[in-house]
mmCIF file of C-alpha atoms in Angstrom:
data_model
loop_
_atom_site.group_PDB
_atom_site.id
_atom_site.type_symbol
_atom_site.label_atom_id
_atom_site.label_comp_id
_atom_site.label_asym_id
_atom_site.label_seq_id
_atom_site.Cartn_x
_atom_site.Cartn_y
_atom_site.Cartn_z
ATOM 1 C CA UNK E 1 82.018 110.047 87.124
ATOM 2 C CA UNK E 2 84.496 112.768 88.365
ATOM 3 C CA UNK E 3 87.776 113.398 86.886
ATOM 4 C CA UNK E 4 90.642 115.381 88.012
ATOM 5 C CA UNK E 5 92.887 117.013 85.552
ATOM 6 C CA UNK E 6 96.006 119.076 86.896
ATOM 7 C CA UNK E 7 97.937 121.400 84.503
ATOM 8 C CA UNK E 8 101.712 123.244 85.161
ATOM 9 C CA UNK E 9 104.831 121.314 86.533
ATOM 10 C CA UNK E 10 107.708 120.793 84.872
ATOM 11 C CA UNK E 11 111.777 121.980 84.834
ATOM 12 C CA UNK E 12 113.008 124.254 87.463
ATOM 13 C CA UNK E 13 116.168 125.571 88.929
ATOM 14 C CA UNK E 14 117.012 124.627 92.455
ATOM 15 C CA UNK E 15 115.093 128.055 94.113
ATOM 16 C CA UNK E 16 112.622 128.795 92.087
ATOM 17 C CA UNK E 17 109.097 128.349 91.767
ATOM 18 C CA UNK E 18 106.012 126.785 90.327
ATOM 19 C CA UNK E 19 102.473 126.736 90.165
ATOM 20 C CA UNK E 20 100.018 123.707 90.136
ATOM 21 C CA UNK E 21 96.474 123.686 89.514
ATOM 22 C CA UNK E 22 93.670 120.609 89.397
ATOM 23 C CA UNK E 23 90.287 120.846 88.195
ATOM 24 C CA UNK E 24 87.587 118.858 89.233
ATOM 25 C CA UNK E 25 84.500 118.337 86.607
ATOM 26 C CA UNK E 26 81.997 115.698 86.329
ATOM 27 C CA UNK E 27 79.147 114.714 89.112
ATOM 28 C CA UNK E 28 80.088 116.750 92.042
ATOM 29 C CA UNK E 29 77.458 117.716 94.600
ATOM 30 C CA UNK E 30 80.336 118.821 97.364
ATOM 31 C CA UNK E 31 84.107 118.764 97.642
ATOM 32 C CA UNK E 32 85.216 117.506 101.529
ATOM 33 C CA UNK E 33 88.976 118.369 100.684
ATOM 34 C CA UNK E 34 91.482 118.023 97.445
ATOM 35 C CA UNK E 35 95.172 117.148 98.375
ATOM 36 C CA UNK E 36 98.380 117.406 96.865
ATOM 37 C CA UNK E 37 100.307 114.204 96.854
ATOM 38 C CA UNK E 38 104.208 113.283 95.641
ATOM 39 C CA UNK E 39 105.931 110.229 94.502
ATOM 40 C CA UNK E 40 109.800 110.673 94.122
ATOM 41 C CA UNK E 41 111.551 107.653 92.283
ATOM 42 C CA UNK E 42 112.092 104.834 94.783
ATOM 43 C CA UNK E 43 109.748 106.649 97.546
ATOM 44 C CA UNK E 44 106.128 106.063 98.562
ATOM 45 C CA UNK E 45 103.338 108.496 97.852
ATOM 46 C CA UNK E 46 103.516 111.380 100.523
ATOM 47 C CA UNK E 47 100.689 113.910 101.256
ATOM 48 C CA UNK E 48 102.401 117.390 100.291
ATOM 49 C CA UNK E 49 99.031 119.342 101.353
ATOM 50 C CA UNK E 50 95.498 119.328 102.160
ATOM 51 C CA UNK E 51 92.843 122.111 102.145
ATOM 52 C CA UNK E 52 89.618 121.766 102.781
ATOM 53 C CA UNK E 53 86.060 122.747 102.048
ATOM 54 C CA UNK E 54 86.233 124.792 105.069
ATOM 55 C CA UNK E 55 90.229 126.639 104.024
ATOM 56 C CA UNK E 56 91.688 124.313 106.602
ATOM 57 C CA UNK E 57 95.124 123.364 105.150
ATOM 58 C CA UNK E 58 97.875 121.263 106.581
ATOM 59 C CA UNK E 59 101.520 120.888 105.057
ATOM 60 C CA UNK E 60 104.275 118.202 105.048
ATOM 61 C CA UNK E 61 106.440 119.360 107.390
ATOM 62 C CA UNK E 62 109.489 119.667 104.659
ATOM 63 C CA UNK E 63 107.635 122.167 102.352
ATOM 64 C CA UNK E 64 105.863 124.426 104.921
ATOM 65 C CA UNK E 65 106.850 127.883 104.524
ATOM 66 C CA UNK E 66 107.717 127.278 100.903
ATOM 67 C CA UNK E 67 104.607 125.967 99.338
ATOM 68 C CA UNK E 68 101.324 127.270 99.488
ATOM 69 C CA UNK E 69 98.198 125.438 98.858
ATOM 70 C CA UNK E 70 94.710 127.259 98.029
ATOM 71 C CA UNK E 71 91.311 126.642 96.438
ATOM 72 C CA UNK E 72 88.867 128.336 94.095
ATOM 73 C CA UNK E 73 85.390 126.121 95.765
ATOM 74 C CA UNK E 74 83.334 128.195 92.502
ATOM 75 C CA UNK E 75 85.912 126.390 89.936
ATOM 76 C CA UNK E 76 86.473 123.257 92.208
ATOM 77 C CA UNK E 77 89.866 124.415 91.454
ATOM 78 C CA UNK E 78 92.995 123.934 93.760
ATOM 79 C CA UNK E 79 96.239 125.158 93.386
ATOM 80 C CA UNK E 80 100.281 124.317 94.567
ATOM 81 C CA UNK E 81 102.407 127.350 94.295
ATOM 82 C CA UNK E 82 105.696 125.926 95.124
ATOM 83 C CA UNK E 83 108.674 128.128 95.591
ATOM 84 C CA UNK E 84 112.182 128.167 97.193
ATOM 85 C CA UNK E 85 111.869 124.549 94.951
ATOM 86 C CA UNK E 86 114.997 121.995 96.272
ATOM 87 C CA UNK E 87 116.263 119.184 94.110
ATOM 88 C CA UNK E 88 114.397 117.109 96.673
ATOM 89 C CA UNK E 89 111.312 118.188 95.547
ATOM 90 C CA UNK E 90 111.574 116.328 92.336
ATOM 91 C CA UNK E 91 108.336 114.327 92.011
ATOM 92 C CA UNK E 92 105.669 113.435 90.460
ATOM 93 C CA UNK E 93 102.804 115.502 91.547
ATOM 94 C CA UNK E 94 99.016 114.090 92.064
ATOM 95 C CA UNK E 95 95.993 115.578 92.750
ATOM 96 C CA UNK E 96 93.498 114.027 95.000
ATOM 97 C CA UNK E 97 89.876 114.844 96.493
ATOM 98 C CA UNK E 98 87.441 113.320 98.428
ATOM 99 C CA UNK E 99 84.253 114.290 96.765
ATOM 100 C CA UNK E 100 80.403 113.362 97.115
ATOM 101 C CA UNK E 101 78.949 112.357 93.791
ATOM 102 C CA UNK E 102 75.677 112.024 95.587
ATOM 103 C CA UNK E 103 74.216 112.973 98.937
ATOM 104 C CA UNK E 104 75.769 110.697 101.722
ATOM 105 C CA UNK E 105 78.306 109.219 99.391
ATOM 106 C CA UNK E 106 81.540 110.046 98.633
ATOM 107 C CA UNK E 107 84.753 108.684 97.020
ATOM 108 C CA UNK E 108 88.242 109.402 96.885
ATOM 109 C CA UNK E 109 89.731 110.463 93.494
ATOM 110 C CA UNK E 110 92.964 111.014 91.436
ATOM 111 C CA UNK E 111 94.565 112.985 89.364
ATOM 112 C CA UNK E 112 97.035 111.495 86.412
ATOM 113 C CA UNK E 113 99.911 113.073 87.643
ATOM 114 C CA UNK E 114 102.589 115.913 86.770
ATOM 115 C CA UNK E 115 106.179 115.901 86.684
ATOM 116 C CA UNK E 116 107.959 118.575 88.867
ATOM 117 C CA UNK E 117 111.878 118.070 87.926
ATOM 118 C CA UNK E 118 114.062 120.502 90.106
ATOM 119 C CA UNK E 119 117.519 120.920 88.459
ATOM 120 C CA UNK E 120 120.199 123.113 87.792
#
């Protein structure tokens, strides 16, 4: 079993920043990538950012330049630092990884979630 737990999020003003971070713990024998996904109220889940095993990373278009994804592979720790924040950045925030709990299988996993509430 693997389990994802993600920590910071919460109230910001419009412009200023925040910090996410996800742990993964349980049977891990590799990490392929962890993600950072957002639901906003009435929207599907989009993929914020990805990083992979590698440092690859890829951004949704509306928060490159402002949010910065990055990885600690020795804590299986990845980290959000979200700044310039908008008021359309209000989400909930999910972690997500595609991790092998064995050799030459893998499975997709989630996070519970964090609130990220952008307001003035």
């Amino acid at each position: 079993q693997v389990h994802l737990v993600e920590s910071g999020g919460g109230l910001v003003q419009p412009g200023g920043s925040l910090s996410l971070s996800c742990a993964a713990s349980g049977n891990i024998f590799a990490i392929i990538a962890m993600n950072w996904y957002r639901q906003a109220p009435g929207k599907e889940r989009e993929l914020v950012a990805r990083i992979t095993s590698g440092g690859s990373t890829n951004y949704a278009d509306s928060v490159k330049g402002r949010f910065t994804i990055s990885r600690d592979n020795s804590e299986n720790t990845v980290y959000l630092q979200m700044n310039g924040l908008k008021h359309e950045d209000t989400a909930v925030y999910y972690c997500n990884a595609q991790i092998y709990y064995i050799i030459n299988r893998w499975a997709d996993y989630w996070g519970q979630g964090t609130q990220v509430t952008v307001s003035s």
